[in-house]
mmCIF file with all atom_site columns, C-alpha atoms in Angstrom:
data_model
loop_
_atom_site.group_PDB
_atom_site.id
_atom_site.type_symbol
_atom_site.label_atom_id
_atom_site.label_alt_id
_atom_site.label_comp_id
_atom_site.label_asym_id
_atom_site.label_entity_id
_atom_site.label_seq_id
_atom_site.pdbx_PDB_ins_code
_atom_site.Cartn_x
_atom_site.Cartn_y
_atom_site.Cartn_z
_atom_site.occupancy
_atom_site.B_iso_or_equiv
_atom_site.pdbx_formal_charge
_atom_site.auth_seq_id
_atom_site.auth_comp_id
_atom_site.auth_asym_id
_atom_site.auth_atom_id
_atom_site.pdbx_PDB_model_num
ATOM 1   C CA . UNK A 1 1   ? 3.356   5.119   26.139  1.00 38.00 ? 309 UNK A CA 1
ATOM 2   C CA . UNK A 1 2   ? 1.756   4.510   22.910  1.00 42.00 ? 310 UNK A CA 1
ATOM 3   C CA . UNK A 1 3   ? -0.592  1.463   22.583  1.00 46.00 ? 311 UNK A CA 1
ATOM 4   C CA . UNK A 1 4   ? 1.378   -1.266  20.248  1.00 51.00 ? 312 UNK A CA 1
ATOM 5   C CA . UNK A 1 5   ? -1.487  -0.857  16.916  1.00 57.00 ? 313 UNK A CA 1
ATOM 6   C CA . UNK A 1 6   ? -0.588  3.185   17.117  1.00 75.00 ? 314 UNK A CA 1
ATOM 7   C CA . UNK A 1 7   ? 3.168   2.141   15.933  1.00 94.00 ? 315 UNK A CA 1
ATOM 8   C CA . UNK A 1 8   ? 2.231   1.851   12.207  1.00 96.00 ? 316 UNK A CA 1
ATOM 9   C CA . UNK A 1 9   ? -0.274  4.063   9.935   1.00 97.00 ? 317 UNK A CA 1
ATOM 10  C CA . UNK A 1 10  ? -1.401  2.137   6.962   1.00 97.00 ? 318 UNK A CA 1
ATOM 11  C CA . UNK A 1 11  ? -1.198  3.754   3.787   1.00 98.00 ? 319 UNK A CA 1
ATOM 12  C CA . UNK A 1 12  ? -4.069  1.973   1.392   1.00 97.00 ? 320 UNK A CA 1
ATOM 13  C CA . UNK A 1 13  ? -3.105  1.664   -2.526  1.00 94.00 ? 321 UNK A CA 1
ATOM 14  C CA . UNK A 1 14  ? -5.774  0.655   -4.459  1.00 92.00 ? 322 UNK A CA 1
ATOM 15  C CA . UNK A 1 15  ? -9.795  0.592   -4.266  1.00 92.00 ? 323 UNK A CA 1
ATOM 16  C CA . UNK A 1 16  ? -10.781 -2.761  -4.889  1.00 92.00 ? 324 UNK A CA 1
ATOM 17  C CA . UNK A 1 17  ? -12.440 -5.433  -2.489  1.00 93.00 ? 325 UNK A CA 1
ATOM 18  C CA . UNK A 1 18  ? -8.911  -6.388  -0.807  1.00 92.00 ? 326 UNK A CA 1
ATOM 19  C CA . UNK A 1 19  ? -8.402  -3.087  0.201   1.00 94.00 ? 327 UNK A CA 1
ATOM 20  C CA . UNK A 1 20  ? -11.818 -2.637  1.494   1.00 95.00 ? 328 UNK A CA 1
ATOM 21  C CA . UNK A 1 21  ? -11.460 -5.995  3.873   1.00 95.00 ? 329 UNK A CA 1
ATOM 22  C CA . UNK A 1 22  ? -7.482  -4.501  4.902   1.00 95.00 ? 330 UNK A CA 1
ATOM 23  C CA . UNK A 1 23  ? -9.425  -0.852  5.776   1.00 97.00 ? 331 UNK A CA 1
ATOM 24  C CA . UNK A 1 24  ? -12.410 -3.377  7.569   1.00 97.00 ? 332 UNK A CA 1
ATOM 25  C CA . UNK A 1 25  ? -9.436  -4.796  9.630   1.00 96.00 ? 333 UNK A CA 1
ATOM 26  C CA . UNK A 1 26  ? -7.572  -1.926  10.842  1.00 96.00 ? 334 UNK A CA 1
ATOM 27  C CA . UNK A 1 27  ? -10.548 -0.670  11.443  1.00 97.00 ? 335 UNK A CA 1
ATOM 28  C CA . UNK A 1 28  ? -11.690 -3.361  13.902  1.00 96.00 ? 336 UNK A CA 1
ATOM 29  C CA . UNK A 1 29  ? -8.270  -3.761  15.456  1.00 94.00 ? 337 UNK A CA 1
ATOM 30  C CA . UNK A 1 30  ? -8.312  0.095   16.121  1.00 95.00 ? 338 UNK A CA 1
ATOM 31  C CA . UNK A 1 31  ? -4.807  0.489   13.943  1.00 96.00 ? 339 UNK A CA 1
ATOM 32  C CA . UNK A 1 32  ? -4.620  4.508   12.147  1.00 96.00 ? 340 UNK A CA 1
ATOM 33  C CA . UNK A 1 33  ? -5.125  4.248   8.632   1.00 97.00 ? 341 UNK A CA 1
ATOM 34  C CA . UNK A 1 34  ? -5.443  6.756   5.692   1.00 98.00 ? 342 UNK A CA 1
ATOM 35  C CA . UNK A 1 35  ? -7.455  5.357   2.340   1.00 97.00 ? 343 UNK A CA 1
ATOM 36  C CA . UNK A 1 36  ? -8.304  7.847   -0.233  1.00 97.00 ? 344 UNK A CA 1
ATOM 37  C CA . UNK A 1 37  ? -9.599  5.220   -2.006  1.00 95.00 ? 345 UNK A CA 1
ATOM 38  C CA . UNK A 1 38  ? -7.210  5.668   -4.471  1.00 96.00 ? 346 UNK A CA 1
ATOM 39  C CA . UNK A 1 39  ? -7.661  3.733   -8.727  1.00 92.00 ? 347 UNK A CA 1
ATOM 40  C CA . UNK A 1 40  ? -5.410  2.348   -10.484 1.00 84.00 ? 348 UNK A CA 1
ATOM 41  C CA . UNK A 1 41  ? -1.213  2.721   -10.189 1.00 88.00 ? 349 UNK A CA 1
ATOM 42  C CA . UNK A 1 42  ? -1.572  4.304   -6.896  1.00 95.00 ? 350 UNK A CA 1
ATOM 43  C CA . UNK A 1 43  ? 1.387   5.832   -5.734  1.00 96.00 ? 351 UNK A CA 1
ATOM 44  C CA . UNK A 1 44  ? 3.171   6.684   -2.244  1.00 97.00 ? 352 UNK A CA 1
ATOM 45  C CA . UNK A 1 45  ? 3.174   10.707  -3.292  1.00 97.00 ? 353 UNK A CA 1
ATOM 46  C CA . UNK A 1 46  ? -1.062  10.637  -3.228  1.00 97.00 ? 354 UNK A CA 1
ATOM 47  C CA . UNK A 1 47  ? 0.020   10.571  0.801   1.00 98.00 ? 355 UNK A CA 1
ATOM 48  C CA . UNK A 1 48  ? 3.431   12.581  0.671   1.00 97.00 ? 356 UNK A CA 1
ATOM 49  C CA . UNK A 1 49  ? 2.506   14.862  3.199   1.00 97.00 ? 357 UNK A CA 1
ATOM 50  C CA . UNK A 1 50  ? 0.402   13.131  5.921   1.00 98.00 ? 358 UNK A CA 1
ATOM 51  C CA . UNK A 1 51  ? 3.411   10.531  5.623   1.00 98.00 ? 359 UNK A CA 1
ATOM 52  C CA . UNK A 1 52  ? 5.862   13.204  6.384   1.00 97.00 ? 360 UNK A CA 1
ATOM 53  C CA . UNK A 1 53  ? 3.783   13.984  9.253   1.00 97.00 ? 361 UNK A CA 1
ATOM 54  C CA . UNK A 1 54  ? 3.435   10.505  10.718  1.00 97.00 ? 362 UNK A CA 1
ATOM 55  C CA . UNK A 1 55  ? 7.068   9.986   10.488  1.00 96.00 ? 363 UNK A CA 1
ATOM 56  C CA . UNK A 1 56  ? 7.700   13.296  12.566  1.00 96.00 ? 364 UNK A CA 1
ATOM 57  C CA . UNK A 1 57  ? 5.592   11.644  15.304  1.00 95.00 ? 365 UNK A CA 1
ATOM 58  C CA . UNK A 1 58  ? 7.831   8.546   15.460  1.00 95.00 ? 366 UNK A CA 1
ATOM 59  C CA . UNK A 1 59  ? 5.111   6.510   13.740  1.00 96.00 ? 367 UNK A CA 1
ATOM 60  C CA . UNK A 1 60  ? 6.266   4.532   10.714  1.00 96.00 ? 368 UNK A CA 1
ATOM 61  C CA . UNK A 1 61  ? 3.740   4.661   7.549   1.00 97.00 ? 369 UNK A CA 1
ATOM 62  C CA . UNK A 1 62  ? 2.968   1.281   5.970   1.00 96.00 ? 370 UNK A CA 1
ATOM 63  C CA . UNK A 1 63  ? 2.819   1.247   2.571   1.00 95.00 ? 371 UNK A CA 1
ATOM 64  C CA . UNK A 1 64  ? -0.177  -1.215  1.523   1.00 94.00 ? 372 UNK A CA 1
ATOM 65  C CA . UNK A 1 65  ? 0.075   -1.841  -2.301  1.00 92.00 ? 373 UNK A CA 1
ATOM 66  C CA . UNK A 1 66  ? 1.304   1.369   -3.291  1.00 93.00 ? 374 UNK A CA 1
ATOM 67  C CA . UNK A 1 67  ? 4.007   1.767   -5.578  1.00 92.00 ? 375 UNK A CA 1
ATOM 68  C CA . UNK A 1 68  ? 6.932   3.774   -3.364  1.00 93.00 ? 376 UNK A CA 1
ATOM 69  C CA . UNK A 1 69  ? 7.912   6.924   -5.421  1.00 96.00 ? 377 UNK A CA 1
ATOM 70  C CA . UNK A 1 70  ? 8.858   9.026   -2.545  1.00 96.00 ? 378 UNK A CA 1
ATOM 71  C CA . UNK A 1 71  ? 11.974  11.356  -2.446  1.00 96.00 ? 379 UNK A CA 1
ATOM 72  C CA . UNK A 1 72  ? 14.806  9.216   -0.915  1.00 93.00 ? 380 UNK A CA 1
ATOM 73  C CA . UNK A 1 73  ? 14.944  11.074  2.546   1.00 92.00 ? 381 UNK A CA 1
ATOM 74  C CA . UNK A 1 74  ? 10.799  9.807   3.138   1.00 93.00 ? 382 UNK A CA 1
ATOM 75  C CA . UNK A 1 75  ? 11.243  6.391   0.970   1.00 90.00 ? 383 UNK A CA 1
ATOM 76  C CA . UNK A 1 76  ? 14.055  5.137   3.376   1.00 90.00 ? 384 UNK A CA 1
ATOM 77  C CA . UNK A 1 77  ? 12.127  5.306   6.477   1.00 93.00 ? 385 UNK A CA 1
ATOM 78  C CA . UNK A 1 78  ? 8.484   3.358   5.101   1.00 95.00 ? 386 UNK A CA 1
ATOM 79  C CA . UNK A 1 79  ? 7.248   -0.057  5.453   1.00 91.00 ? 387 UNK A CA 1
ATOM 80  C CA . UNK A 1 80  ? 6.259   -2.006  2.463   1.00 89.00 ? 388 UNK A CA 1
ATOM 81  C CA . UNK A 1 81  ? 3.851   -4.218  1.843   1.00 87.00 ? 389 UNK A CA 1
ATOM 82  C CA . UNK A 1 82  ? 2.855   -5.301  -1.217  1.00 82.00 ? 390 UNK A CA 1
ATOM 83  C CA . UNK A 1 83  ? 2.377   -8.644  -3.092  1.00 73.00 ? 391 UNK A CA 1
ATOM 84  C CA . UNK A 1 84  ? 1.998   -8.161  -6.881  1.00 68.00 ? 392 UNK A CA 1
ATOM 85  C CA . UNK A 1 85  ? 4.742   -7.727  -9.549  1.00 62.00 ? 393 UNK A CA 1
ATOM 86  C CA . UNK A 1 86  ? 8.809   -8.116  -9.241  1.00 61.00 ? 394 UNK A CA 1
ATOM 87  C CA . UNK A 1 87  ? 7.776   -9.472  -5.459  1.00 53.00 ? 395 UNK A CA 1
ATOM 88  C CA . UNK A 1 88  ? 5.068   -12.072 -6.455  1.00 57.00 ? 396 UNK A CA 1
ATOM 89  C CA . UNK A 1 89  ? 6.730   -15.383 -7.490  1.00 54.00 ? 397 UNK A CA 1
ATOM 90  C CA . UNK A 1 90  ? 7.851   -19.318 -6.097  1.00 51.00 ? 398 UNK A CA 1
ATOM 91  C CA . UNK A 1 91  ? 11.128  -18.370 -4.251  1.00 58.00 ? 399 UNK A CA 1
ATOM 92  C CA . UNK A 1 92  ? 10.623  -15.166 -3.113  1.00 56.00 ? 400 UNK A CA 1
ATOM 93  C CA . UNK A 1 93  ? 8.596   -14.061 -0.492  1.00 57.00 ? 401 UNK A CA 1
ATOM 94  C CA . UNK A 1 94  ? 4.970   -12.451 -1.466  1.00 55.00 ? 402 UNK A CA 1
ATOM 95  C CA . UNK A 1 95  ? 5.324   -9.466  1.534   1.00 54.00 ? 403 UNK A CA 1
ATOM 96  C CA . UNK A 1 96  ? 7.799   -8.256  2.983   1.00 55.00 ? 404 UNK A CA 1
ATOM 97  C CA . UNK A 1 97  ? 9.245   -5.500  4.986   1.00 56.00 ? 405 UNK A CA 1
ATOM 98  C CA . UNK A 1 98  ? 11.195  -2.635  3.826   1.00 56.00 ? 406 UNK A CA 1
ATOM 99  C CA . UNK A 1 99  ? 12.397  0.111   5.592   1.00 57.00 ? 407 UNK A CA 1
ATOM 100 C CA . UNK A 1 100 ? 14.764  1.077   8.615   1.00 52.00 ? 408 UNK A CA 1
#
């Protein structure tokens, strides 16, 4: 059986210091990760196919702060987790999971 932190892979948006301390984290809490220490608007698609191939293990890819433009058929079956724009705000929660 797979250990519990082998579940998820975390998909990393953005290069900045908050993604640095996330990467430090997984890191330290041995949790798979990809970061290709991506600049600004990072997208899902930078990952397309290592995401494909995490989902054919059973593993479901967490998106970290990466805007979700995936075809339908990958986009369905992601987490998200993101707290900037549309999902920022007073009544609405700042993360949050998407995904099957």
């Amino acid at each position: 059986m797979m250990p519990t932190n082998h579940r998820y892979h975390f998909f990393l948006g953005g290069y900045d210091l908050e993604m640095v301390t996330i990467a430090e984290l997984l890191r330290e809490n041995d949790c798979d990760f990809s970061d290709q220490q991506l600049r600004l608007g990072p997208v899902a698609s930078a990952y397309k196919e290592e995401i494909r191939r995490v989902q054919g293990q059973g593993v479901m890819p967490v998106l970290v702060e990466l805007t979700n433009d995936l075809e339908p058929e990958i986009s369905t079956k992601v987490a998200e987790v993101d707290h900037h724009g549309h999902r920022a705000g007073a009544n609405v929660t700042t993360s949050h999971y998407v995904g099957t």
